[in-house]
Short mmCIF file of C-alpha atoms in Angstrom, two decimals:
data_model
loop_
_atom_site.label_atom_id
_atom_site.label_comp_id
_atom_site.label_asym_id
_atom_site.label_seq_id
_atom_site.Cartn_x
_atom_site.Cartn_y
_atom_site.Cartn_z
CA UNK D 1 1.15 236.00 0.42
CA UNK D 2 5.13 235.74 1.25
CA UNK D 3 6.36 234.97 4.58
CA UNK D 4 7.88 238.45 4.93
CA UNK D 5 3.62 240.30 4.03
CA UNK D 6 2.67 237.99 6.88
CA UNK D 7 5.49 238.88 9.85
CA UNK D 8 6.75 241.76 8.62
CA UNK D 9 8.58 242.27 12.19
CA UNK D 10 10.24 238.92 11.78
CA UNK D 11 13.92 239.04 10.40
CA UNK D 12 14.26 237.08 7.16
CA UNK D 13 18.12 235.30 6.86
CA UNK D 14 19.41 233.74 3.62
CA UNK D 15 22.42 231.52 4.27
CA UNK D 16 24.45 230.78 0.74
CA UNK D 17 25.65 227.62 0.22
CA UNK D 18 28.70 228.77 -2.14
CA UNK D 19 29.85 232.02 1.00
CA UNK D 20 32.38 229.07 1.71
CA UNK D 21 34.06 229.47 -1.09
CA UNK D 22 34.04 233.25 -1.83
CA UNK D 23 37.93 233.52 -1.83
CA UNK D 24 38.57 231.37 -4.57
CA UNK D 25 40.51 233.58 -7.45
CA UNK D 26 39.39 234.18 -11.23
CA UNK D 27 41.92 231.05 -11.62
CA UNK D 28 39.80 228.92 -10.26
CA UNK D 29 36.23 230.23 -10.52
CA UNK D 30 36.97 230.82 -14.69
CA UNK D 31 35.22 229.21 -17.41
CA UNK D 32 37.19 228.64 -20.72
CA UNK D 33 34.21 231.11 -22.04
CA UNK D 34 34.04 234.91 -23.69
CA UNK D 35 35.06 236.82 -20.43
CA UNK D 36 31.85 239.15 -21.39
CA UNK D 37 29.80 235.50 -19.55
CA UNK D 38 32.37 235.96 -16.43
CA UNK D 39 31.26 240.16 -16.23
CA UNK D 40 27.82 238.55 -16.31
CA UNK D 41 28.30 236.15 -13.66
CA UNK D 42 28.42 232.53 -15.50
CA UNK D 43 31.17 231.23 -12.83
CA UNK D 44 32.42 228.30 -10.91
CA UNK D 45 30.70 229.50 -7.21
CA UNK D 46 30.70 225.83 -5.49
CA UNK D 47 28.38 224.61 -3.56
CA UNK D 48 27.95 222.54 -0.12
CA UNK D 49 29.95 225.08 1.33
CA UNK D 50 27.25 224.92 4.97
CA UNK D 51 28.31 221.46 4.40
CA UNK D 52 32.42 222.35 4.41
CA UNK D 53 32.08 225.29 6.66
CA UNK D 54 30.54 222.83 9.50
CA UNK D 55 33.66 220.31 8.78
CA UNK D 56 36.17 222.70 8.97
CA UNK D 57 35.16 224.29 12.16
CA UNK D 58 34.92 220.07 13.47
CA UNK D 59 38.25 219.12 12.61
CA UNK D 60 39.63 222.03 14.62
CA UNK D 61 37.62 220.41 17.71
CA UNK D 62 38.38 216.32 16.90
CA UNK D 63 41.80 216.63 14.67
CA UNK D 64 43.77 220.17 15.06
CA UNK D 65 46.76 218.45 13.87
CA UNK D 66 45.49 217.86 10.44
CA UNK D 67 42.96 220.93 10.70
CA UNK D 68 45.12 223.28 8.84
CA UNK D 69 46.65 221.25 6.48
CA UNK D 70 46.20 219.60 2.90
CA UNK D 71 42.66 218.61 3.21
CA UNK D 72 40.27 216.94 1.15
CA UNK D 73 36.42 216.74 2.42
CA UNK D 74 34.04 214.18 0.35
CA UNK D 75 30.27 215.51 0.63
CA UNK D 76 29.01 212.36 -0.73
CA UNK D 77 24.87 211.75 -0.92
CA UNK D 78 21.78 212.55 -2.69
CA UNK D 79 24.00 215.43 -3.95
CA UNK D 80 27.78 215.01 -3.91
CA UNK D 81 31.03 217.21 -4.07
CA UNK D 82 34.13 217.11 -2.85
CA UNK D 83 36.57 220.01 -1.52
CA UNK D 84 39.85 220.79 -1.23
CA UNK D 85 40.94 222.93 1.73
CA UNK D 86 44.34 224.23 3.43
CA UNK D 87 44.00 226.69 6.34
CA UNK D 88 41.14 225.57 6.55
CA UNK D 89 39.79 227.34 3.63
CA UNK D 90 38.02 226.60 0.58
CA UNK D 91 40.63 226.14 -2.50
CA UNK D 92 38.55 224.76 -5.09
CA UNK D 93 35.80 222.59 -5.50
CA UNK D 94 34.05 220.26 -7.89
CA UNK D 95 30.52 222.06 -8.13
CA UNK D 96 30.33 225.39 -10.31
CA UNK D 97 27.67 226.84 -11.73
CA UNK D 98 25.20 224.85 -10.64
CA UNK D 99 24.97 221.52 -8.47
CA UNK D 100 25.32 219.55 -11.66
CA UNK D 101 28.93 219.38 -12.10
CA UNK D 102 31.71 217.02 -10.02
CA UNK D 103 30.72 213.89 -9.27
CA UNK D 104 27.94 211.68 -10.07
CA UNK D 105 25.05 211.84 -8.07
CA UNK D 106 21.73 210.30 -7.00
CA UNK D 107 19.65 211.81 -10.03
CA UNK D 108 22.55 214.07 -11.05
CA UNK D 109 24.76 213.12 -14.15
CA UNK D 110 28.10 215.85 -12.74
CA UNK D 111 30.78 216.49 -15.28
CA UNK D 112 29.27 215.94 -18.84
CA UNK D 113 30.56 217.03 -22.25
CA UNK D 114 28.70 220.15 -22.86
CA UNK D 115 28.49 218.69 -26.36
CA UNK D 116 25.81 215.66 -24.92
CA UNK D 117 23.51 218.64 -24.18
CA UNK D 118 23.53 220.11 -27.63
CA UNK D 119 22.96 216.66 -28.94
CA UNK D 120 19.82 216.25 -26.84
CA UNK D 121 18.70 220.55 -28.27
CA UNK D 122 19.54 219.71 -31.74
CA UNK D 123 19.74 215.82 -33.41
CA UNK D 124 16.72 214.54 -30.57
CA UNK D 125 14.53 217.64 -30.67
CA UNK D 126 14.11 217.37 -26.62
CA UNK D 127 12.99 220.93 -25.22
CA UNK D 128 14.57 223.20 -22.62
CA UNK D 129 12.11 221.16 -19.69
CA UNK D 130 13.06 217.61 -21.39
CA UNK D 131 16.57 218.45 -20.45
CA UNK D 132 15.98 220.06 -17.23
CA UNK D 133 14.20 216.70 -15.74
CA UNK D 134 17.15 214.37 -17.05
CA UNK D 135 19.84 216.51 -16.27
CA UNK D 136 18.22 217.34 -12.75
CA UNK D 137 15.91 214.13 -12.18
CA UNK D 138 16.81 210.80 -14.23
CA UNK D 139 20.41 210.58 -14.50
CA UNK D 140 23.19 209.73 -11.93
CA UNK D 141 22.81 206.67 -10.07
CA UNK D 142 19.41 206.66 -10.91
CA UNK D 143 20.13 207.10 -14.80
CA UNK D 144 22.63 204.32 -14.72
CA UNK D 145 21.09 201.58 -12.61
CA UNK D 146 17.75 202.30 -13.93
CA UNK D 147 16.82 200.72 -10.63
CA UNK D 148 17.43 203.47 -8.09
CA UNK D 149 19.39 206.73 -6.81
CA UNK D 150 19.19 204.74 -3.52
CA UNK D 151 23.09 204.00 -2.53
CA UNK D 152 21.78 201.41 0.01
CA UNK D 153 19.77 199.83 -2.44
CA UNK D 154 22.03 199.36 -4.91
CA UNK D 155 24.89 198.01 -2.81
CA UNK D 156 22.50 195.39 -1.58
CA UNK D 157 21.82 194.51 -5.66
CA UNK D 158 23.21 191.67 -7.94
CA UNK D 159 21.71 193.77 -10.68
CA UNK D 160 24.68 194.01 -13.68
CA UNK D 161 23.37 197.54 -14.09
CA UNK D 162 23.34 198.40 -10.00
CA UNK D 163 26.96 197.30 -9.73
CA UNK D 164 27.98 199.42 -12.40
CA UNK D 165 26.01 202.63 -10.75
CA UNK D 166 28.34 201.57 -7.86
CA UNK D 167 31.30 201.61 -9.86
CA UNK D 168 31.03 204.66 -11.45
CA UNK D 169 30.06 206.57 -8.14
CA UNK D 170 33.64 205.45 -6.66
CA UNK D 171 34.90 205.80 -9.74
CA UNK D 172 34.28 209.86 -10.25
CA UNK D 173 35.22 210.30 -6.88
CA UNK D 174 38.26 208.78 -6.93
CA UNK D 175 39.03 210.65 -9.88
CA UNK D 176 38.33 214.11 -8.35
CA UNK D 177 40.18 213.28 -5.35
CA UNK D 178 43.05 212.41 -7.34
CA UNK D 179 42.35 216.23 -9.22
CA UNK D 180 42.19 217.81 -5.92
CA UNK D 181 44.81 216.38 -4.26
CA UNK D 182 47.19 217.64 -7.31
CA UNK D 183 45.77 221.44 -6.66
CA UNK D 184 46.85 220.93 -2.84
CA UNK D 185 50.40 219.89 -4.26
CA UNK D 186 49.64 216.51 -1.93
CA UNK D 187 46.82 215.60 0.69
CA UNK D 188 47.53 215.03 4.12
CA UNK D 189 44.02 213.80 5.03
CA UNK D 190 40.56 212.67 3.38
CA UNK D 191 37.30 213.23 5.18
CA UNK D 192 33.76 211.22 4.58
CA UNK D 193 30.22 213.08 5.39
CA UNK D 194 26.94 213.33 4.02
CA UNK D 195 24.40 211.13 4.11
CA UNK D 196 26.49 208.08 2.11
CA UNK D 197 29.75 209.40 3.37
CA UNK D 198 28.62 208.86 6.68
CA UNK D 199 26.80 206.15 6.53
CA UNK D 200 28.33 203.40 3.69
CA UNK D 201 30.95 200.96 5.10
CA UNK D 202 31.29 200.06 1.35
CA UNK D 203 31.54 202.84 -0.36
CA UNK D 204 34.24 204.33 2.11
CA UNK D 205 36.35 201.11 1.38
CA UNK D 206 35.84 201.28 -2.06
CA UNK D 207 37.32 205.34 -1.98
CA UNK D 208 39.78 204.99 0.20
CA UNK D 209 41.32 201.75 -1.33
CA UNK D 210 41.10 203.13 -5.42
CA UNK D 211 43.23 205.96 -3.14
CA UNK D 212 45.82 204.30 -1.87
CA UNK D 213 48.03 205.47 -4.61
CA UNK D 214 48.06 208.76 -2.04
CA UNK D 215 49.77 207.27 0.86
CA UNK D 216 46.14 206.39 2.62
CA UNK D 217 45.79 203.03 4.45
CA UNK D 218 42.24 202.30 5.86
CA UNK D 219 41.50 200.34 8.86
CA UNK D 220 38.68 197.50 8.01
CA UNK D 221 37.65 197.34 11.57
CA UNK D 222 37.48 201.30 12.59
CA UNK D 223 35.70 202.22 9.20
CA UNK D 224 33.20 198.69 9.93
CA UNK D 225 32.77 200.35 13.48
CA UNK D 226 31.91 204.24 12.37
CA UNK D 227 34.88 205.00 13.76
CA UNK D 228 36.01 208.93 13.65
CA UNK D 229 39.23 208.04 12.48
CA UNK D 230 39.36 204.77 9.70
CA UNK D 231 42.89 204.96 8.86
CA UNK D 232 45.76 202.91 10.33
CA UNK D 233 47.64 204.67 12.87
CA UNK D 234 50.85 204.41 10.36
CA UNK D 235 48.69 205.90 7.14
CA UNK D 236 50.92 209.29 5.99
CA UNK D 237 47.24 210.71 4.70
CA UNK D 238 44.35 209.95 7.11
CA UNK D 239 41.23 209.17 6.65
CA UNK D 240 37.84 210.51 8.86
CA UNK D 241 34.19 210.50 9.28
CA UNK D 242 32.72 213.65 10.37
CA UNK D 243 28.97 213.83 10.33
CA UNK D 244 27.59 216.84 8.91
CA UNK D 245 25.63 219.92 10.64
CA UNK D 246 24.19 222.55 7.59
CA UNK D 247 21.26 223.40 9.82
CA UNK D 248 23.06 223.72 12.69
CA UNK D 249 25.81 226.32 10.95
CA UNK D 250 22.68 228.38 9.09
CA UNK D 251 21.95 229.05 13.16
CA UNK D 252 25.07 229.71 14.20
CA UNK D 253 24.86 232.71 11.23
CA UNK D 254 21.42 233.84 11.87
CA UNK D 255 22.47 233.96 15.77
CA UNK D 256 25.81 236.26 14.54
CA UNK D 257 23.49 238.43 12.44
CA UNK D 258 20.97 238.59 14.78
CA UNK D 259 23.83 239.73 17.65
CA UNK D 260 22.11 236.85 19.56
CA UNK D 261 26.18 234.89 19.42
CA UNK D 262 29.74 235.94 18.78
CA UNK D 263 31.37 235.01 15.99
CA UNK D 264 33.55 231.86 15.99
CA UNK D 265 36.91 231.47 14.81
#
């Protein structure tokens, strides 16, 4: 018996992760598909977007100067993303369909030549649920290392096959940054959050260095501190670390829906 049979008097709220980025146009949300799929709602939607809402709304509070502008926020964890903002607003985004595009991820391959899955269907014989748990379950980090889809474990590993896992992480993100900073027409800041984003002296470095190229210069001892702010004072694109609130924003909409709280700009 559901939730809703058992408190029937109770109000039930969904919050959707991809409301964020609504506003994006057919441009972006498009597949390269028969438009009949797009009718039928096979589309880029995003996702995170509790996640980018949350930041948005935070850099208005700790960085109004850069709030508005050319912004690109890395979601990095578990699951990772990035997204580009101006006005504050969701421009595109490297998750589309589903959370298994963009970047690598803990057990999460993210871009991959659609071609690799009919491979698996027809020359290995692998069923629908075969692909499902690699796709979803044994690839990223996890897939590559073989060892773990633990970030923290395989920084702290010598392992040929960990350091690569490593690599490749930075590697996609850098990439995507690069993508996103080009749809922006330039990037006048780059923000760090989830749970590695947050938390990983190393693989901030490792971003903001491979991004360079941009105009960013990190500061070794603010980022080895936590700092809010690990770029040099100097740096033309600056570089954050916001921590994350989803929960916090899915009560913040409940309270608007409810009438229990205004809405917030």
């Amino acid at each position: 018996m559901g939730t809703l049979a058992l408190r029937p008097n109770v109000p039930q709220v969904a919050c959707f992760d991809t409301a964020f980025h609504r506003r994006h146009g057919a441009l972006v949300d498009h597949y390269a598909i028969p438009e009949s799929f797009y009718r039928e709602g096979v589309r880029r939607y995003g996702f995170h977007g509790l996640s980018y809402e949350y930041i948005s709304g935070r850099l208005h509070e700790i960085a109004p100067g850069i709030a508005g502008a050319r912004v690109v926020v890395a979601h990095l964890g578990s699951g990772a993303s990035l997204c580009a903002m101006k006005q504050r607003r969701s421009i595109d985004s490297t998750l589309g369909f589903t959370a298994l595009d963009g970047l690598c991820m803990g057990t999460r391959p993210g871009a991959l030549d659609p071609g690799v899955v009919l491979y698996l269907f027809q020359s290995l014989w692998l069923s629908a649920r075969d692909v499902e748990t690699i796709l979803y379950k044994k690839s990223g980090l996890l897939g590559i290392s073989g060892i773990s889809n633990d970030m923290r474990e395989l920084t702290a590993s010598t392992a040929p096959s960990a350091r690569l896992a490593v690599e490749y992480f930075v590697y996609r993100a850098v990439k995507e940054i690069g993508a996103l900073a080009a749809v922006l027409g330039g990037i006048d800041a780059l923000v760090f959050t989830g749970g590695i984003g947050e938390n990983s002296v190393e693989i901030r470095r490792r971003v903001a260095a491979a991004s360079s190229w941009l105009g960013l210069e990190i500061d070794d001892d603010a980022n080895a501190k936590r700092a809010t702010r690990i770029s040099h004072a100097g740096s033309r694109v600056s570089a954050w670390v916001v921590p994350t609130n989803e929960e916090l924003m899915i009560a913040r909409h409940t309270g608007v829906l409810l009438g229990l709280v205004e809405v917030r700009a």
